PDB file of C-alpha atoms and ligand atoms in Angstrom:
ATOM      1  CA  UNK A 587    -102.814 129.593 113.988  1.00 82.00           C
ATOM      2  CA  UNK A 588    -103.853 129.312 117.551  1.00 86.00           C
ATOM      3  CA  UNK A 589    -105.112 132.694 118.922  1.00 81.00           C
ATOM      4  CA  UNK A 590    -103.325 133.490 122.326  1.00 76.00           C
ATOM      5  CA  UNK A 591    -105.026 136.015 124.689  1.00 70.00           C
ATOM      6  CA  UNK A 592    -102.418 137.187 127.376  1.00 67.00           C
ATOM      7  CA  UNK A 593    -104.098 137.738 130.632  1.00 66.00           C
ATOM      8  CA  UNK A 594    -103.246 141.025 132.393  1.00 69.00           C
ATOM      9  CA  UNK A 595    -100.785 140.415 134.962  1.00 76.00           C
ATOM     10  CA  UNK A 596    -102.076 139.836 138.589  1.00 80.00           C
ATOM     11  CA  UNK A 597    -100.928 142.880 139.870  1.00 82.00           C
ATOM     12  CA  UNK A 598    -102.194 144.854 136.960  1.00 86.00           C
ATOM     13  CA  UNK A 599    -105.661 143.679 137.375  1.00 91.00           C
ATOM     14  CA  UNK A 600    -105.341 144.484 140.922  1.00 95.00           C
ATOM     15  CA  UNK A 601    -104.175 148.130 140.502  1.00 95.00           C
ATOM     16  CA  UNK A 602    -107.389 148.682 138.303  1.00 96.00           C
ATOM     17  CA  UNK A 603    -109.489 147.481 141.032  1.00 97.00           C
ATOM     18  CA  UNK A 604    -107.583 149.317 143.878  1.00 98.00           C
ATOM     19  CA  UNK A 605    -108.043 152.453 141.772  1.00 98.00           C
ATOM     20  CA  UNK A 606    -111.850 152.022 141.784  1.00 98.00           C
ATOM     21  CA  UNK A 607    -111.641 151.529 145.723  1.00 98.00           C
ATOM     22  CA  UNK A 608    -109.406 154.725 145.976  1.00 98.00           C
ATOM     23  CA  UNK A 609    -111.975 156.644 143.822  1.00 98.00           C
ATOM     24  CA  UNK A 610    -114.901 155.352 146.199  1.00 98.00           C
ATOM     25  CA  UNK A 611    -112.953 156.411 149.324  1.00 98.00           C
ATOM     26  CA  UNK A 612    -112.251 159.855 147.732  1.00 97.00           C
ATOM     27  CA  UNK A 613    -115.940 160.539 146.895  1.00 96.00           C
ATOM     28  CA  UNK A 614    -116.842 159.615 150.533  1.00 96.00           C
ATOM     29  CA  UNK A 615    -113.826 161.481 152.307  1.00 97.00           C
ATOM     30  CA  UNK A 616    -113.160 158.338 154.048  1.00 98.00           C
ATOM     31  CA  UNK A 617    -109.742 157.605 155.444  1.00 98.00           C
ATOM     32  CA  UNK A 618    -108.733 154.038 154.817  1.00 98.00           C
ATOM     33  CA  UNK A 619    -105.539 152.258 156.475  1.00 98.00           C
ATOM     34  CA  UNK A 620    -104.081 148.915 155.512  1.00 98.00           C
ATOM     35  CA  UNK A 621    -102.581 147.373 158.640  1.00 98.00           C
ATOM     36  CA  UNK A 622     -99.746 144.974 158.108  1.00 98.00           C
ATOM     37  CA  UNK A 623     -97.491 142.932 160.232  1.00 98.00           C
ATOM     38  CA  UNK A 624     -96.300 139.241 160.700  1.00 98.00           C
ATOM     39  CA  UNK A 625     -98.551 136.871 162.356  1.00 98.00           C
ATOM     40  CA  UNK A 626     -98.984 137.738 166.120  1.00 98.00           C
ATOM     41  CA  UNK A 627     -97.113 141.107 166.353  1.00 98.00           C
ATOM     42  CA  UNK A 628    -100.464 142.440 167.685  1.00 98.00           C
ATOM     43  CA  UNK A 629    -102.262 144.082 164.770  1.00 98.00           C
ATOM     44  CA  UNK A 630    -105.625 142.961 166.476  1.00 98.00           C
ATOM     45  CA  UNK A 631    -104.711 144.179 170.037  1.00 98.00           C
ATOM     46  CA  UNK A 632    -103.635 147.343 168.817  1.00 99.00           C
ATOM     47  CA  UNK A 633    -106.908 147.805 167.031  1.00 98.00           C
ATOM     48  CA  UNK A 634    -108.914 147.010 170.454  1.00 98.00           C
ATOM     49  CA  UNK A 635    -106.912 149.687 172.017  1.00 98.00           C
ATOM     50  CA  UNK A 636    -107.383 152.268 169.126  1.00 98.00           C
ATOM     51  CA  UNK A 637    -111.219 151.374 169.115  1.00 98.00           C
ATOM     52  CA  UNK A 638    -111.647 152.302 172.790  1.00 98.00           C
ATOM     53  CA  UNK A 639    -109.687 155.412 172.520  1.00 98.00           C
ATOM     54  CA  UNK A 640    -111.495 156.680 169.530  1.00 98.00           C
ATOM     55  CA  UNK A 641    -115.223 155.821 170.998  1.00 97.00           C
ATOM     56  CA  UNK A 642    -117.152 158.991 170.690  1.00 96.00           C
ATOM     57  CA  UNK A 643    -114.345 160.826 168.601  1.00 97.00           C
ATOM     58  CA  UNK A 644    -114.459 159.070 165.121  1.00 97.00           C
ATOM     59  CA  UNK A 645    -116.690 156.546 163.403  1.00 98.00           C
ATOM     60  CA  UNK A 646    -114.607 153.662 162.656  1.00 98.00           C
ATOM     61  CA  UNK A 647    -115.157 150.381 160.633  1.00 98.00           C
ATOM     62  CA  UNK A 648    -112.946 147.364 160.370  1.00 98.00           C
ATOM     63  CA  UNK A 649    -112.388 144.756 157.753  1.00 98.00           C
ATOM     64  CA  UNK A 650    -110.545 141.736 159.117  1.00 98.00           C
ATOM     65  CA  UNK A 651    -108.452 139.575 156.597  1.00 98.00           C
ATOM     66  CA  UNK A 652    -107.537 135.836 157.657  1.00 96.00           C
ATOM     67  CA  UNK A 653    -106.650 132.931 155.893  1.00 96.00           C
ATOM     68  CA  UNK A 654    -109.312 131.178 158.066  1.00 96.00           C
ATOM     69  CA  UNK A 655    -111.763 132.006 160.796  1.00 96.00           C
ATOM     70  CA  UNK A 656    -113.444 134.643 162.185  1.00 97.00           C
ATOM     71  CA  UNK A 657    -111.810 135.173 165.442  1.00 97.00           C
ATOM     72  CA  UNK A 658    -110.546 138.459 164.996  1.00 98.00           C
ATOM     73  CA  UNK A 659    -113.708 139.833 163.586  1.00 97.00           C
ATOM     74  CA  UNK A 660    -115.407 138.301 166.898  1.00 98.00           C
ATOM     75  CA  UNK A 661    -112.830 140.407 168.921  1.00 98.00           C
ATOM     76  CA  UNK A 662    -113.745 143.614 167.235  1.00 98.00           C
ATOM     77  CA  UNK A 663    -117.480 143.006 167.131  1.00 98.00           C
ATOM     78  CA  UNK A 664    -117.617 143.211 170.973  1.00 98.00           C
ATOM     79  CA  UNK A 665    -116.962 146.801 170.645  1.00 98.00           C
ATOM     80  CA  UNK A 666    -120.237 147.372 168.798  1.00 98.00           C
ATOM     81  CA  UNK A 667    -118.639 148.785 165.683  1.00 98.00           C
ATOM     82  CA  UNK A 668    -119.013 147.471 162.115  1.00 98.00           C
ATOM     83  CA  UNK A 669    -116.719 144.739 160.984  1.00 98.00           C
ATOM     84  CA  UNK A 670    -116.630 142.296 158.061  1.00 97.00           C
ATOM     85  CA  UNK A 671    -114.316 139.300 158.147  1.00 98.00           C
ATOM     86  CA  UNK A 672    -112.755 138.337 154.723  1.00 97.00           C
ATOM     87  CA  UNK A 673    -111.587 134.730 154.455  1.00 96.00           C
ATOM     88  CA  UNK A 674    -108.866 134.372 151.840  1.00 95.00           C
ATOM     89  CA  UNK A 675    -109.192 130.498 151.858  1.00 91.00           C
ATOM     90  CA  UNK A 676    -105.266 130.010 151.545  1.00 94.00           C
ATOM     91  CA  UNK A 677    -103.973 133.043 150.075  1.00 95.00           C
ATOM     92  CA  UNK A 678    -101.318 134.860 152.116  1.00 97.00           C
ATOM     93  CA  UNK A 679    -102.490 138.342 151.670  1.00 97.00           C
ATOM     94  CA  UNK A 680    -105.546 140.474 150.881  1.00 97.00           C
ATOM     95  CA  UNK A 681    -106.127 142.191 147.257  1.00 97.00           C
ATOM     96  CA  UNK A 682    -108.375 144.760 145.920  1.00 97.00           C
ATOM     97  CA  UNK A 683    -110.753 142.564 144.696  1.00 96.00           C
ATOM     98  CA  UNK A 684    -111.660 140.823 147.874  1.00 97.00           C
ATOM     99  CA  UNK A 685    -112.000 144.243 149.622  1.00 98.00           C
ATOM    100  CA  UNK A 686    -114.324 145.803 146.756  1.00 98.00           C
ATOM    101  CA  UNK A 687    -117.480 143.440 147.486  1.00 97.00           C
ATOM    102  CA  UNK A 688    -116.815 143.679 151.398  1.00 98.00           C
ATOM    103  CA  UNK A 689    -117.403 147.525 151.177  1.00 98.00           C
ATOM    104  CA  UNK A 690    -120.963 146.891 150.174  1.00 97.00           C
ATOM    105  CA  UNK A 691    -121.566 145.611 153.843  1.00 97.00           C
ATOM    106  CA  UNK A 692    -120.852 149.016 155.459  1.00 98.00           C
ATOM    107  CA  UNK A 693    -122.661 152.420 154.940  1.00 98.00           C
ATOM    108  CA  UNK A 694    -119.701 154.249 154.099  1.00 97.00           C
ATOM    109  CA  UNK A 695    -121.328 157.822 154.532  1.00 97.00           C
ATOM    110  CA  UNK A 696    -121.564 156.977 158.189  1.00 97.00           C
ATOM    111  CA  UNK A 697    -117.894 156.217 158.496  1.00 98.00           C
ATOM    112  CA  UNK A 698    -114.818 158.603 159.198  1.00 97.00           C
ATOM    113  CA  UNK A 699    -112.231 155.923 159.170  1.00 98.00           C
ATOM    114  CA  UNK A 700    -111.773 152.350 157.850  1.00 98.00           C
ATOM    115  CA  UNK A 701    -109.179 150.042 159.059  1.00 98.00           C
ATOM    116  CA  UNK A 702    -108.271 147.063 157.244  1.00 98.00           C
ATOM    117  CA  UNK A 703    -106.283 144.415 159.218  1.00 98.00           C
ATOM    118  CA  UNK A 704    -104.377 142.377 156.551  1.00 98.00           C
ATOM    119  CA  UNK A 705    -103.520 138.834 156.863  1.00 98.00           C
ATOM    120  CA  UNK A 706    -100.434 138.190 159.290  1.00 98.00           C
ATOM    121  CA  UNK A 707     -97.516 138.155 156.743  1.00 98.00           C
ATOM    122  CA  UNK A 708     -94.476 140.524 156.439  1.00 97.00           C
ATOM    123  CA  UNK A 709     -94.141 139.970 152.833  1.00 97.00           C
ATOM    124  CA  UNK A 710     -97.120 139.312 150.391  1.00 97.00           C
ATOM    125  CA  UNK A 711     -99.635 142.158 151.581  1.00 97.00           C
ATOM    126  CA  UNK A 712     -97.253 144.796 150.767  1.00 97.00           C
ATOM    127  CA  UNK A 713     -97.307 143.860 147.214  1.00 96.00           C
ATOM    128  CA  UNK A 714    -101.103 144.420 146.813  1.00 97.00           C
ATOM    129  CA  UNK A 715    -102.626 147.870 146.816  1.00 97.00           C
ATOM    130  CA  UNK A 716    -105.957 147.872 148.118  1.00 98.00           C
ATOM    131  CA  UNK A 717    -106.964 151.488 147.360  1.00 98.00           C
ATOM    132  CA  UNK A 718    -106.077 152.472 151.094  1.00 98.00           C
ATOM    133  CA  UNK A 719    -104.638 156.142 151.683  1.00 98.00           C
ATOM    134  CA  UNK A 720    -101.982 154.867 153.979  1.00 98.00           C
ATOM    135  CA  UNK A 721    -100.399 151.748 155.431  1.00 98.00           C
ATOM    136  CA  UNK A 722     -99.197 151.104 158.934  1.00 98.00           C
ATOM    137  CA  UNK A 723     -96.796 148.177 159.926  1.00 98.00           C
ATOM    138  CA  UNK A 724     -96.730 146.899 163.251  1.00 98.00           C
ATOM    139  CA  UNK A 725     -93.298 145.231 164.367  1.00 98.00           C
ATOM    140  CA  UNK A 726     -93.081 143.615 167.765  1.00 98.00           C
ATOM    141  CA  UNK A 727     -90.029 143.912 170.008  1.00 98.00           C
ATOM    142  CA  UNK A 728     -89.782 140.029 170.122  1.00 97.00           C
ATOM    143  CA  UNK A 729     -89.331 139.452 166.409  1.00 97.00           C
ATOM    144  CA  UNK A 730     -85.682 140.360 166.187  1.00 95.00           C
ATOM    145  CA  UNK A 731     -83.786 143.572 165.197  1.00 96.00           C
ATOM    146  CA  UNK A 732     -83.017 142.130 161.628  1.00 97.00           C
ATOM    147  CA  UNK A 733     -86.646 142.226 160.627  1.00 98.00           C
ATOM    148  CA  UNK A 734     -86.707 145.669 158.843  1.00 98.00           C
ATOM    149  CA  UNK A 735     -83.611 144.720 156.743  1.00 97.00           C
ATOM    150  CA  UNK A 736     -84.700 141.337 155.776  1.00 98.00           C
ATOM    151  CA  UNK A 737     -88.249 142.300 154.899  1.00 98.00           C
ATOM    152  CA  UNK A 738     -87.894 146.030 153.897  1.00 98.00           C
ATOM    153  CA  UNK A 739     -90.934 146.141 151.507  1.00 98.00           C
ATOM    154  CA  UNK A 740     -93.531 146.562 154.171  1.00 98.00           C
ATOM    155  CA  UNK A 741     -91.864 149.358 155.828  1.00 98.00           C
ATOM    156  CA  UNK A 742     -91.053 150.998 152.467  1.00 98.00           C
ATOM    157  CA  UNK A 743     -94.904 151.145 151.878  1.00 97.00           C
ATOM    158  CA  UNK A 744     -96.026 152.359 155.120  1.00 98.00           C
ATOM    159  CA  UNK A 745     -96.259 155.699 156.683  1.00 98.00           C
ATOM    160  CA  UNK A 746     -96.248 154.337 160.150  1.00 98.00           C
ATOM    161  CA  UNK A 747     -94.492 151.758 162.286  1.00 98.00           C
ATOM    162  CA  UNK A 748     -95.942 150.774 165.460  1.00 98.00           C
ATOM    163  CA  UNK A 749     -93.225 149.075 167.392  1.00 98.00           C
ATOM    164  CA  UNK A 750     -95.393 147.030 169.675  1.00 98.00           C
ATOM    165  CA  UNK A 751     -94.904 144.776 172.933  1.00 98.00           C
ATOM    166  CA  UNK A 752     -92.325 147.383 174.467  1.00 98.00           C
ATOM    167  CA  UNK A 753     -93.461 145.669 177.965  1.00 98.00           C
ATOM    168  CA  UNK A 754     -91.364 142.750 176.894  1.00 98.00           C
ATOM    169  CA  UNK A 755     -88.192 144.710 176.047  1.00 98.00           C
ATOM    170  CA  UNK A 756     -86.334 143.443 179.191  1.00 97.00           C
ATOM    171  CA  UNK A 757     -86.786 139.796 178.047  1.00 98.00           C
ATOM    172  CA  UNK A 758     -85.619 140.295 174.522  1.00 97.00           C
ATOM    173  CA  UNK A 759     -82.369 141.012 172.917  1.00 97.00           C
ATOM    174  CA  UNK A 760     -84.037 143.986 170.882  1.00 97.00           C
ATOM    175  CA  UNK A 761     -81.882 147.242 170.450  1.00 97.00           C
ATOM    176  CA  UNK A 762     -84.928 149.462 170.015  1.00 97.00           C
ATOM    177  CA  UNK A 763     -82.331 152.496 168.895  1.00 98.00           C
ATOM    178  CA  UNK A 764     -80.829 150.411 166.141  1.00 97.00           C
ATOM    179  CA  UNK A 765     -84.215 148.744 165.257  1.00 98.00           C
ATOM    180  CA  UNK A 766     -85.453 152.739 164.677  1.00 98.00           C
ATOM    181  CA  UNK A 767     -82.311 153.521 163.002  1.00 98.00           C
ATOM    182  CA  UNK A 768     -82.791 150.736 160.363  1.00 98.00           C
ATOM    183  CA  UNK A 769     -86.554 151.536 159.736  1.00 98.00           C
ATOM    184  CA  UNK A 770     -85.543 155.063 159.272  1.00 98.00           C
ATOM    185  CA  UNK A 771     -82.827 154.115 156.665  1.00 98.00           C
ATOM    186  CA  UNK A 772     -85.429 152.240 154.668  1.00 98.00           C
ATOM    187  CA  UNK A 773     -87.865 154.893 154.931  1.00 98.00           C
ATOM    188  CA  UNK A 774     -86.793 158.338 156.157  1.00 98.00           C
ATOM    189  CA  UNK A 775     -90.521 159.456 156.091  1.00 98.00           C
ATOM    190  CA  UNK A 776     -91.735 156.731 158.495  1.00 98.00           C
ATOM    191  CA  UNK A 777     -93.546 158.052 161.727  1.00 98.00           C
ATOM    192  CA  UNK A 778     -92.683 155.426 164.621  1.00 98.00           C
ATOM    193  CA  UNK A 779     -94.475 155.005 167.704  1.00 98.00           C
ATOM    194  CA  UNK A 780     -93.650 152.700 170.482  1.00 98.00           C
ATOM    195  CA  UNK A 781     -96.730 151.087 172.329  1.00 98.00           C
ATOM    196  CA  UNK A 782     -97.562 148.134 174.499  1.00 98.00           C
ATOM    197  CA  UNK A 783    -101.169 147.120 173.436  1.00 98.00           C
ATOM    198  CA  UNK A 784    -100.823 144.727 176.712  1.00 98.00           C
ATOM    199  CA  UNK A 785    -100.188 147.657 178.980  1.00 98.00           C
ATOM    200  CA  UNK A 786    -102.139 150.362 176.951  1.00 98.00           C
ATOM    201  CA  UNK A 787     -99.075 152.461 176.739  1.00 98.00           C
ATOM    202  CA  UNK A 788     -97.775 154.672 173.965  1.00 98.00           C
ATOM    203  CA  UNK A 789    -101.081 155.243 172.030  1.00 98.00           C
ATOM    204  CA  UNK A 790    -101.699 159.276 172.202  1.00 98.00           C
ATOM    205  CA  UNK A 791     -99.441 160.089 169.288  1.00 98.00           C
ATOM    206  CA  UNK A 792    -100.813 157.243 167.137  1.00 98.00           C
ATOM    207  CA  UNK A 793    -104.342 158.339 167.847  1.00 98.00           C
ATOM    208  CA  UNK A 794    -103.436 161.957 167.179  1.00 98.00           C
ATOM    209  CA  UNK A 795    -101.836 160.848 163.750  1.00 98.00           C
ATOM    210  CA  UNK A 796    -104.954 159.029 162.766  1.00 98.00           C
ATOM    211  CA  UNK A 797    -107.177 161.909 163.756  1.00 98.00           C
ATOM    212  CA  UNK A 798    -105.009 164.273 161.557  1.00 98.00           C
ATOM    213  CA  UNK A 799    -105.262 162.019 158.598  1.00 98.00           C
ATOM    214  CA  UNK A 800    -108.911 161.705 158.953  1.00 98.00           C
ATOM    215  CA  UNK A 801    -109.479 165.450 159.288  1.00 97.00           C
ATOM    216  CA  UNK A 802    -107.087 166.082 156.295  1.00 96.00           C
ATOM    217  CA  UNK A 803    -108.991 163.384 154.057  1.00 95.00           C
ATOM    218  CA  UNK A 804    -112.212 165.005 154.756  1.00 91.00           C
ATOM    219  CA  UNK A 805    -111.160 168.664 153.782  1.00 77.00           C
ATOM    220  CA  UNK A 806    -109.643 167.311 150.364  1.00 66.00           C
ATOM    221  CA  UNK A 807    -111.648 169.145 147.680  1.00 58.00           C
ATOM    222  CA  UNK A 808    -113.621 166.575 145.507  1.00 53.00           C
TER     223      UNK A 808
HETATM  224  N1  GTP B1234     -96.645 141.178 175.994  1.00 58.49           N
HETATM  225  C1  GTP B1234     -97.436 141.532 175.204  1.00 58.49           C
HETATM  226  N2  GTP B1234     -98.308 140.810 174.557  1.00 58.49           N
HETATM  227  C2  GTP B1234     -98.947 141.334 173.524  1.00 58.49           C
HETATM  228  C3  GTP B1234     -99.188 142.852 173.240  1.00 58.49           C
HETATM  229  N3  GTP B1234     -99.975 142.905 172.058  1.00 58.49           N
HETATM  230  C4  GTP B1234    -100.193 141.669 171.808  1.00 58.49           C
HETATM  231  N4  GTP B1234     -99.851 140.744 172.531  1.00 58.49           N
HETATM  232  C5  GTP B1234    -100.233 139.342 172.770  1.00 58.49           C
HETATM  233  O1  GTP B1234     -99.857 138.747 171.343  1.00 58.49           O
HETATM  234  C6  GTP B1234    -100.530 137.848 170.688  1.00 58.49           C
HETATM  235  C7  GTP B1234    -100.907 137.920 169.211  1.00 58.49           C
HETATM  236  O2  GTP B1234    -101.673 139.422 169.364  1.00 58.49           O
HETATM  237  P1  GTP B1234    -102.797 139.479 168.121  1.00 58.49           P
HETATM  238  O3  GTP B1234    -102.982 140.966 168.339  1.00 58.49           O
HETATM  239  O4  GTP B1234    -103.676 138.608 167.992  1.00 58.49           O
HETATM  240  O5  GTP B1234    -101.651 139.749 166.803  1.00 58.49           O
HETATM  241  P2  GTP B1234    -102.099 139.699 165.382  1.00 58.49           P
HETATM  242  O6  GTP B1234    -101.129 140.501 164.675  1.00 58.49           O
HETATM  243  O7  GTP B1234    -103.370 140.506 165.208  1.00 58.49           O
HETATM  244  O8  GTP B1234    -102.177 138.431 164.887  1.00 58.49           O
HETATM  245  P3  GTP B1234    -102.658 137.599 163.459  1.00 58.49           P
HETATM  246  O9  GTP B1234    -103.909 138.537 162.994  1.00 58.49           O
HETATM  247  O10 GTP B1234    -102.956 136.270 163.784  1.00 58.49           O
HETATM  248  O11 GTP B1234    -101.728 138.030 162.558  1.00 58.49           O
HETATM  249  C8  GTP B1234    -101.788 137.784 171.769  1.00 58.49           C
HETATM  250  O12 GTP B1234    -101.358 136.637 172.736  1.00 58.49           O
HETATM  251  C9  GTP B1234    -101.741 139.169 172.349  1.00 58.49           C
HETATM  252  O13 GTP B1234    -102.061 139.263 173.602  1.00 58.49           O
HETATM  253  C10 GTP B1234     -98.032 143.637 173.769  1.00 58.49           C
HETATM  254  O14 GTP B1234     -98.150 145.023 173.836  1.00 58.49           O
HETATM  255  N5  GTP B1234     -97.563 143.012 174.871  1.00 58.49           N
HETATM  256 MG1   MG B1235    -105.211 139.767 164.133  1.00 58.49          MG
END
């Protein structure tokens, strides 16, 4: 009789490592955010504005997830904050096992906030827990009004949606009222922020939200 060993399902294995990551973040009192969107919605651009605004207020580290290249990490490195690039070499998302070794490259005790920019993809990243405290999704107004209803998981899993590129509204058929209604139907708890990373507009409520989350995490008893 041939002995068969059933491999633990991929998502189950991922969840075990995600739990270890989450436990480490709890020990360190570190707030960790998973930033997700389709390619080109403006995750890195929003990160750049966010880093500028948090300078001197919070100590921020960044993990960049991309299939190939170190381009996003190079953009972040210019701000002089700790950044690590993970290349997934084909995979459309980060998982907890990719993030775990990257954490060794930071001095976590010296950070208040760690933002993980996931691979540009509106579907796969939302399926993999990294051990983060919260997820934020970026949706640009140029992507079409139907994206929340067609790709609901990422919006269900997120605490925040940054509706980006509002400077382009006059050139699109986006109905921003309807877009926000659809997002709230999918997840009534969502915080919605309208921003333009290009024009550096609308960032104050987002920055206040981040600072509030960091403060709450630090206070949580260990
Ligand atoms: N008009 C306009 N363009 C923007 C805005 N934010 C970002 N962009 C442009 O959109 C393009 C993509 O921006 P990125 O920040 O690289 O997008 P991303 O989501 O990080 O992309 P990936 O990492 O490849 O998934 C760039 O050319 C940005 O300059 C905005 O608010 N308005
Ligand atoms: Mg990017």
